N, CA and C atoms as an extended XYZ file, in Angstrom:
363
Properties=species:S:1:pos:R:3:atomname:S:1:resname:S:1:resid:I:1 pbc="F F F"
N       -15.070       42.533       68.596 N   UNK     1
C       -16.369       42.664       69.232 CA  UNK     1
C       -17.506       42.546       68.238 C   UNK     1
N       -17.466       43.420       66.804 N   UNK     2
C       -18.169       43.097       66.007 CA  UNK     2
C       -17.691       42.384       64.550 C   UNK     2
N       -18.072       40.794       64.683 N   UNK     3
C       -18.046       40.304       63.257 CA  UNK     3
C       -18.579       40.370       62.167 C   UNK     3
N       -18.208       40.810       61.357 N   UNK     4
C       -19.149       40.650       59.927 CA  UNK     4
C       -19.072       39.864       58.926 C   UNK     4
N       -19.342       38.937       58.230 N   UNK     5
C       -19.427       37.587       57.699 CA  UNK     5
C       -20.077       38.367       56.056 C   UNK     5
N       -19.136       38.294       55.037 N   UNK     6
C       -19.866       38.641       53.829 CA  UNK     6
C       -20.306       37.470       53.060 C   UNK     6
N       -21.039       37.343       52.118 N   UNK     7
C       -21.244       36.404       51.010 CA  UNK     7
C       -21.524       36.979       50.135 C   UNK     7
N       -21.589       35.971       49.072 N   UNK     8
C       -22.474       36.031       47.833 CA  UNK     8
C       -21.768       36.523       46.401 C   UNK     8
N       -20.106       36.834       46.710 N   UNK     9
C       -19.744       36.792       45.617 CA  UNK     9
C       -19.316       35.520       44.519 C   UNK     9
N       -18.728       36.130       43.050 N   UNK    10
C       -18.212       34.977       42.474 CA  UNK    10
C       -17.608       35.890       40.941 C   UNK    10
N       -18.183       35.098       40.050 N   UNK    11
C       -17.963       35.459       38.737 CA  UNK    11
C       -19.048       35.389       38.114 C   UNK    11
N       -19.285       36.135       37.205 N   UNK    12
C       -20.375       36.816       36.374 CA  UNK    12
C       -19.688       37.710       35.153 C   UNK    12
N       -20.829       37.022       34.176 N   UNK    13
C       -20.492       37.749       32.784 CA  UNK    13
C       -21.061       39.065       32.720 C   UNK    13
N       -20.587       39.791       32.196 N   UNK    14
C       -20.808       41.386       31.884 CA  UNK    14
C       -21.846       41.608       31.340 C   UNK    14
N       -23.058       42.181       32.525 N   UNK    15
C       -24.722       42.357       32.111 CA  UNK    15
C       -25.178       41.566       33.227 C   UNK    15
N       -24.727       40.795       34.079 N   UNK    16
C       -25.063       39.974       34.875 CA  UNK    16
C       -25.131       40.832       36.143 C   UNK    16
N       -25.824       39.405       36.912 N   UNK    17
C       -26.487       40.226       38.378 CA  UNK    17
C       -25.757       39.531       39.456 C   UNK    17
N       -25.507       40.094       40.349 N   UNK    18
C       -25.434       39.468       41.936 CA  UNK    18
C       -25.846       40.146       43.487 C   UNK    18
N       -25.747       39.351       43.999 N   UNK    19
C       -26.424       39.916       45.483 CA  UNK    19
C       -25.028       39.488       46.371 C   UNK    19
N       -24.644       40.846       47.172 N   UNK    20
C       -23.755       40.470       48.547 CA  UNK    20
C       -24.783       40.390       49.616 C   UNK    20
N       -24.578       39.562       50.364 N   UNK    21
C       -25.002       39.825       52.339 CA  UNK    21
C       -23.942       40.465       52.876 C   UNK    21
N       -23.942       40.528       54.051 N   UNK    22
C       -22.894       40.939       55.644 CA  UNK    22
C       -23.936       40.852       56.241 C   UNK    22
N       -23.852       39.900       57.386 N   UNK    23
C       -24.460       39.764       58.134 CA  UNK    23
C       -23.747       40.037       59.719 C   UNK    23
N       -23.889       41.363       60.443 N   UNK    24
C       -23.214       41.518       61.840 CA  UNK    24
C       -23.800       40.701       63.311 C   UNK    24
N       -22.504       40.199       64.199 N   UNK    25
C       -22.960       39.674       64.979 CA  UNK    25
C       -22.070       39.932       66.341 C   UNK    25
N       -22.473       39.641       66.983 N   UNK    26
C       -21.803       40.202       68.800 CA  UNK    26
C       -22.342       41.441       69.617 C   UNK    26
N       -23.683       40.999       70.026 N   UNK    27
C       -24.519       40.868       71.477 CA  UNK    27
C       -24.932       42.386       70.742 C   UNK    27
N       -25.195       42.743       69.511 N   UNK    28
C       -25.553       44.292       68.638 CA  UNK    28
C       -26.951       44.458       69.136 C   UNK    28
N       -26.555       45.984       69.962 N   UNK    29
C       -27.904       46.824       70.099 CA  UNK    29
C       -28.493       47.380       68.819 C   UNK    29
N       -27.704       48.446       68.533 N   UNK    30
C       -28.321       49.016       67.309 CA  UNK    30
C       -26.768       49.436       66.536 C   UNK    30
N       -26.859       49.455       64.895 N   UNK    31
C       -25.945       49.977       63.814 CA  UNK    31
C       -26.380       51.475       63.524 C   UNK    31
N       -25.690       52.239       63.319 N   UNK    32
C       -25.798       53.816       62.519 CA  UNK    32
C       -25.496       53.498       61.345 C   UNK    32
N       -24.357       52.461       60.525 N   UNK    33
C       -24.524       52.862       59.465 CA  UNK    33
C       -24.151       51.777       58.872 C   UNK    33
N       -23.945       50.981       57.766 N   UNK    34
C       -23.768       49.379       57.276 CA  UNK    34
C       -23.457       50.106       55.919 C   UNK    34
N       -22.181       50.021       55.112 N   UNK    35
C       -21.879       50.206       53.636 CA  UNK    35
C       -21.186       48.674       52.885 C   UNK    35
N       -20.662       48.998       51.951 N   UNK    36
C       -20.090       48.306       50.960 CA  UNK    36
C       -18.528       49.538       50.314 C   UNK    36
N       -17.945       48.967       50.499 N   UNK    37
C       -16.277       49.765       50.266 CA  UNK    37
C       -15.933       48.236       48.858 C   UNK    37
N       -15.013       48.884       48.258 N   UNK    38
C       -14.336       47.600       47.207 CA  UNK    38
C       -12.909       48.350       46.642 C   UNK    38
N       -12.153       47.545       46.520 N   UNK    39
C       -10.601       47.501       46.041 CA  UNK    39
C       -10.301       46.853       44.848 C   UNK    39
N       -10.416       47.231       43.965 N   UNK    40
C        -9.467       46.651       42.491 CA  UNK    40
C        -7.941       46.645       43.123 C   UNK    40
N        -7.065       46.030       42.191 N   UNK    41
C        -5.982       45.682       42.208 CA  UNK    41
C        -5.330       47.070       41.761 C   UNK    41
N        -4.017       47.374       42.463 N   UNK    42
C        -3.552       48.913       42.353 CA  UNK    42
C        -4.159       49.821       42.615 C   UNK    42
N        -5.312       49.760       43.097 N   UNK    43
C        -6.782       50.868       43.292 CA  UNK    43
C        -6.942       51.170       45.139 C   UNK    43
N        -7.000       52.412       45.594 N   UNK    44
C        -7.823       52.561       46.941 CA  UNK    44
C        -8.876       51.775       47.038 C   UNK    44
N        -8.931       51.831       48.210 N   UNK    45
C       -10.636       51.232       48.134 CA  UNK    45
C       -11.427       52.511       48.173 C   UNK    45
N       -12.710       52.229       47.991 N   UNK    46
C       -13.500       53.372       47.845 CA  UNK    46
C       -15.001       52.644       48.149 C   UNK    46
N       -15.474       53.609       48.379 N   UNK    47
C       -17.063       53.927       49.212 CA  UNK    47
C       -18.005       53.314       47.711 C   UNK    47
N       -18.901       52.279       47.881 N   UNK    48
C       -19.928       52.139       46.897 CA  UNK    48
C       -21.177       52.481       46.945 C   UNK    48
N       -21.836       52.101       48.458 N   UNK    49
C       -22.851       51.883       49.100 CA  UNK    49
C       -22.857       52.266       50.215 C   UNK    49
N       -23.574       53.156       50.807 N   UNK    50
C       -23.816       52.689       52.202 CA  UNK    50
C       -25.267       53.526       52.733 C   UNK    50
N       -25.722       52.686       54.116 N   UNK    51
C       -27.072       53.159       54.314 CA  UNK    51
C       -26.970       53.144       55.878 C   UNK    51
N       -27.816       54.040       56.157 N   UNK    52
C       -27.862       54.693       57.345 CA  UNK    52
C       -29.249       53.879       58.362 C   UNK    52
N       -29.120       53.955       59.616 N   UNK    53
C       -30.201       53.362       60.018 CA  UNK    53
C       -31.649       53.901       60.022 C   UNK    53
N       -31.974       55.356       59.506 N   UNK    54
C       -32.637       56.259       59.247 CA  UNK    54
C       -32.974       55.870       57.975 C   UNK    54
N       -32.318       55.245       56.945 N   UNK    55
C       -32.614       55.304       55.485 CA  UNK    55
C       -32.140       56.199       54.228 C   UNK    55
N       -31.077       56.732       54.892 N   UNK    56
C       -30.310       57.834       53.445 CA  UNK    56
C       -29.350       56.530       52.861 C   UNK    56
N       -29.411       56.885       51.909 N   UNK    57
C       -28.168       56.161       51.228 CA  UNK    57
C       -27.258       56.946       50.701 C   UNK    57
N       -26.168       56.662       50.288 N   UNK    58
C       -24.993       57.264       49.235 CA  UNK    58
C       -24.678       56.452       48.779 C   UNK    58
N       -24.325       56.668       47.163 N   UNK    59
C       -23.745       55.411       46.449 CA  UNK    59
C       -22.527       56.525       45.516 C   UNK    59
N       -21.972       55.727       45.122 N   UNK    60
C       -20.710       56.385       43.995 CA  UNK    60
C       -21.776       56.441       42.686 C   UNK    60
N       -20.590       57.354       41.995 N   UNK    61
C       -21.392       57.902       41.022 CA  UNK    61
C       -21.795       56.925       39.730 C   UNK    61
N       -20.908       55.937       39.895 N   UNK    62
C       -20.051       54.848       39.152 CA  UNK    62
C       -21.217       53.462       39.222 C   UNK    62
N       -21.795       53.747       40.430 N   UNK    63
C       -23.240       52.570       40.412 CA  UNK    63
C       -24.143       52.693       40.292 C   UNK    63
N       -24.947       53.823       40.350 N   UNK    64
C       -26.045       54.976       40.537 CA  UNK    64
C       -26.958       54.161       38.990 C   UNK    64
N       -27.808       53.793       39.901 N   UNK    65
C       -28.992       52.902       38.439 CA  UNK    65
C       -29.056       52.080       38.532 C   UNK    65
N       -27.415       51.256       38.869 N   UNK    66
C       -27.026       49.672       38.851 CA  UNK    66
C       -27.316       49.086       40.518 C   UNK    66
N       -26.815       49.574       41.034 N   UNK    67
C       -26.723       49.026       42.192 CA  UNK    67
C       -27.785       49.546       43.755 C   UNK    67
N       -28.109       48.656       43.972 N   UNK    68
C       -29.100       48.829       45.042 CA  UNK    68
C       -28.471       48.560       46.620 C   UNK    68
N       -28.486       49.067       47.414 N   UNK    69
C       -28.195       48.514       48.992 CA  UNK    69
C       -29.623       48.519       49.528 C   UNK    69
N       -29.825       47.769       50.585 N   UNK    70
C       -30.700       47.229       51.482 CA  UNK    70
C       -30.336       46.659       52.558 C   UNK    70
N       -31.309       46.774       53.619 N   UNK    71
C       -30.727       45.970       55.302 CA  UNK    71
C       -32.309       45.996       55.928 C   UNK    71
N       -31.807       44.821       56.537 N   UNK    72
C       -33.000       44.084       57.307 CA  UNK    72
C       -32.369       44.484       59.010 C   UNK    72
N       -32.923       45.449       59.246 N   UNK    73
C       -32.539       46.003       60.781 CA  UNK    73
C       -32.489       44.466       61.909 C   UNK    73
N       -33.903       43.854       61.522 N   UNK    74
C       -33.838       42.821       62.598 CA  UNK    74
C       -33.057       42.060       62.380 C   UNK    74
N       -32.105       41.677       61.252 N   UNK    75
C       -30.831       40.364       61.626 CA  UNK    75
C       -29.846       41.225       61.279 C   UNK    75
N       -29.352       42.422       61.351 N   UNK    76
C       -28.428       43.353       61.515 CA  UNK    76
C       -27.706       42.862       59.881 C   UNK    76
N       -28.387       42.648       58.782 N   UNK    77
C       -27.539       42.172       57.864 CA  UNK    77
C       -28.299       43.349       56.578 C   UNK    77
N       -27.020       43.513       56.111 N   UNK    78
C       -26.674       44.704       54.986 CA  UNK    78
C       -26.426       43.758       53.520 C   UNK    78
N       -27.375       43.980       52.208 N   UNK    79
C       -27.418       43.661       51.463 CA  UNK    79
C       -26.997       44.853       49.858 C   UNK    79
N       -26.441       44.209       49.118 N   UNK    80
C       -25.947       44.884       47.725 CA  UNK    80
C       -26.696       44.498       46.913 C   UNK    80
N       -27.232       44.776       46.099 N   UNK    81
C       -27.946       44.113       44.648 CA  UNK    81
C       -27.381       44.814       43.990 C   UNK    81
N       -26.372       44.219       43.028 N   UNK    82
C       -25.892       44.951       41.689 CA  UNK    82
C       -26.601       44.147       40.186 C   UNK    82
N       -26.720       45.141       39.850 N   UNK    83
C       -27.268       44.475       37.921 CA  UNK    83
C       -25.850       45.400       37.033 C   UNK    83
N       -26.429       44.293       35.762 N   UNK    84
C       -25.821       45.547       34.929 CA  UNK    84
C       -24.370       44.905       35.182 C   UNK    84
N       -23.766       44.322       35.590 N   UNK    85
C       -22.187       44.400       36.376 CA  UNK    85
C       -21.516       45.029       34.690 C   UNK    85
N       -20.201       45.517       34.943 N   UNK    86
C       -19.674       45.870       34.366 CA  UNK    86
C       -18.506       45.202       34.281 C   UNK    86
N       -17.091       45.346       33.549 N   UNK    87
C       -15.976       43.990       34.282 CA  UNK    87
C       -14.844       45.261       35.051 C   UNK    87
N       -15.326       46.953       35.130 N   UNK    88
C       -14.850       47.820       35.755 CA  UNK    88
C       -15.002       47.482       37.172 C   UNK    88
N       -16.413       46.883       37.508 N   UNK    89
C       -16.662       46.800       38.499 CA  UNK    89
C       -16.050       45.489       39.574 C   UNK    89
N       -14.884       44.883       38.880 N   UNK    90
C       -14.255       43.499       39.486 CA  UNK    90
C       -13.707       43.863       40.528 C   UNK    90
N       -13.460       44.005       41.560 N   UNK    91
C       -12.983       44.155       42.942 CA  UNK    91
C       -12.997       43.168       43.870 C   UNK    91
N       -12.180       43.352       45.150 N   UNK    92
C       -13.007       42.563       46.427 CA  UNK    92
C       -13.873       43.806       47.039 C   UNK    92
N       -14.599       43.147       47.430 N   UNK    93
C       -15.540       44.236       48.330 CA  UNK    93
C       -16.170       43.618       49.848 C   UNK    93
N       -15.909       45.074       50.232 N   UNK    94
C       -15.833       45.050       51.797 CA  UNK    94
C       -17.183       45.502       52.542 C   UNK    94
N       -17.570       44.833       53.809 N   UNK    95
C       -18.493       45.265       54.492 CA  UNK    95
C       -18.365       46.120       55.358 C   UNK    95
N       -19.264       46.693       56.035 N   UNK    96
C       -18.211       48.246       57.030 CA  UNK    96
C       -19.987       48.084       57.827 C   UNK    96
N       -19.727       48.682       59.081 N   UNK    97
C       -20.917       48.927       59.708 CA  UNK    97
C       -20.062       49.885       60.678 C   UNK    97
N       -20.791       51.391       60.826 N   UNK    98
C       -20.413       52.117       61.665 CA  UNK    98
C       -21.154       52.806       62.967 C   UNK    98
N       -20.293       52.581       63.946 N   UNK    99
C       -21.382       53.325       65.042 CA  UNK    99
C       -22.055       52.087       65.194 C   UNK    99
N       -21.396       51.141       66.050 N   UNK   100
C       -22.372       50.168       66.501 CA  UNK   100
C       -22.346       49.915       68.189 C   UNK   100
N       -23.037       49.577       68.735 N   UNK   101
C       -23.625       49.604       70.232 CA  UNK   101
C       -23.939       48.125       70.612 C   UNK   101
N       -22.445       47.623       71.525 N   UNK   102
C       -22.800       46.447       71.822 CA  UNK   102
C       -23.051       46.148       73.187 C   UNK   102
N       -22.833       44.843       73.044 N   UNK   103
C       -23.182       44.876       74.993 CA  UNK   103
C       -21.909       44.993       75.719 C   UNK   103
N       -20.949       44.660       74.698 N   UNK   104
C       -19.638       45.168       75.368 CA  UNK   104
C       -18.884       46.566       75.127 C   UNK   104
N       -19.739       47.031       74.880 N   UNK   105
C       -19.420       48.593       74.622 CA  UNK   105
C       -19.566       49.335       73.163 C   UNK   105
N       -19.121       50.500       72.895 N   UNK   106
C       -19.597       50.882       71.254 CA  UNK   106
C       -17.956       50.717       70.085 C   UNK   106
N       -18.234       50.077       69.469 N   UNK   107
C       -17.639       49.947       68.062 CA  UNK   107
C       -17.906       51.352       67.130 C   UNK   107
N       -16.491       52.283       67.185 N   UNK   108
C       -16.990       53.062       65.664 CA  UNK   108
C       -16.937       52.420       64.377 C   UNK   108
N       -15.856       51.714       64.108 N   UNK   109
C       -15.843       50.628       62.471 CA  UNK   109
C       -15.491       49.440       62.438 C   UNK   109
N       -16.126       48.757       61.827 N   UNK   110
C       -15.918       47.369       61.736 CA  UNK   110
C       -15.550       46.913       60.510 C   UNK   110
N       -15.204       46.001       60.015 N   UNK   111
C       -14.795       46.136       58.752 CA  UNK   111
C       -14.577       43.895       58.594 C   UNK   111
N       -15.404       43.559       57.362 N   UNK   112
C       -15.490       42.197       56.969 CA  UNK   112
C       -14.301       41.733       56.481 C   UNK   112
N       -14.148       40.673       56.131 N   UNK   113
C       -13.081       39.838       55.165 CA  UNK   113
C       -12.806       40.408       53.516 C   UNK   113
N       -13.701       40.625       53.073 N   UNK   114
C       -13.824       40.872       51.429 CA  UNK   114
C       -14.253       39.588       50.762 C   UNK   114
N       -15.004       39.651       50.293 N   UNK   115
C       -15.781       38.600       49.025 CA  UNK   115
C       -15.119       39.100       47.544 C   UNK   115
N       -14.647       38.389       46.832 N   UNK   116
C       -14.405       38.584       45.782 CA  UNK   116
C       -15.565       38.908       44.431 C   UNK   116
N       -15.328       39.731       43.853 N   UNK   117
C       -16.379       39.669       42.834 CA  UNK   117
C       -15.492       39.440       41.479 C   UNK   117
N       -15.984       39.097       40.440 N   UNK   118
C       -15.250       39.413       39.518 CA  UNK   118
C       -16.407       39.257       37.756 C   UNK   118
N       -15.798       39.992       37.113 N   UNK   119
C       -17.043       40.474       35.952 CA  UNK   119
C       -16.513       40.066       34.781 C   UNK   119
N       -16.955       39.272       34.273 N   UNK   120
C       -15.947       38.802       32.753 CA  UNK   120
C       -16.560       39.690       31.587 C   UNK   120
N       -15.615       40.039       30.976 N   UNK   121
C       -16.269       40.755       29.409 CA  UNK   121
C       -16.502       39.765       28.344 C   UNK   121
C-alpha cells in the first residue's frame, strides 16, 4: 500500500558528503513518522535518523554533528544529509515511514529497498 523509493547512495571517500531521498507514494494522507535504519554486514540494523511530523528528531549517538534528516511534508519525501562520512558508517540503509494514513486504509510500517552506501578510508 505504501511504497518507498530510496536514492542517492554510492561511494565516498572518508570526509565526504552525501544526501539520501525516500520518497513515499500510494494515495498518502498524512505520515507520523519517516526515519533512516542501516545494516552493516554481521550487524542489526539500527535506528539513525528519524523525524516526526511535528518536528522532533532522534538520531544515534554515532551521527550526532554529522548527520542531518529533513522532509518536505508536501511530496511525503524524507531526506539524510550526512558529512563527515566515516568508513564505520558503510551500510545499506533503509527508509521506514510510520503511522501512515492512506486512502486504502492505515499502514503502521513501511519499510524501502536499501540504498547502499559505502565510505572508503
Amino acid at each position: 500500500q505504501v511504497q518507498l523509493v530510496e536514492s542517492g547512495g554510492g561511494l565516498v571517500q572518508a570526509g565526504g558528503s552525501l544526501r539520501l531521498s525516500c520518497a513515499a507514494s500510494g494515495s498518502i494522507f498524512s505520515i507520523n513518522a519517516m526515519g533512516w535504519y542501516r545494516q552493516a554486514p554481521g550487524k542489526q540494523r539500527e535506528l539513525v535518523a528519524a523525524l516526526t511530523s511535528g518536528g522532533s528528531t532522534n538520531y544515534a549517538d554515532s551521527v550526532k554533528g554529522r548527520f542531518t534528516i529533513f522532509r518536505d511534508n508536501a511530496k511525503n519525501t524524507v531526506y539524510l544529509q550526512m558529512n563527515s562520512l566515516k568508513p564505520e558508517d558503510t551500510a545499506v540503509y533503509y527508509c521506514n515511514a510510520d503511522g501512515v494514513a492512506t486512502a486504502r486504509g492505515y499502514v503502521v510500517r513501511s519499510w524501502g529497498q536499501g540504498t547502499q552506501v559505502t565510505v572508503s578510508s
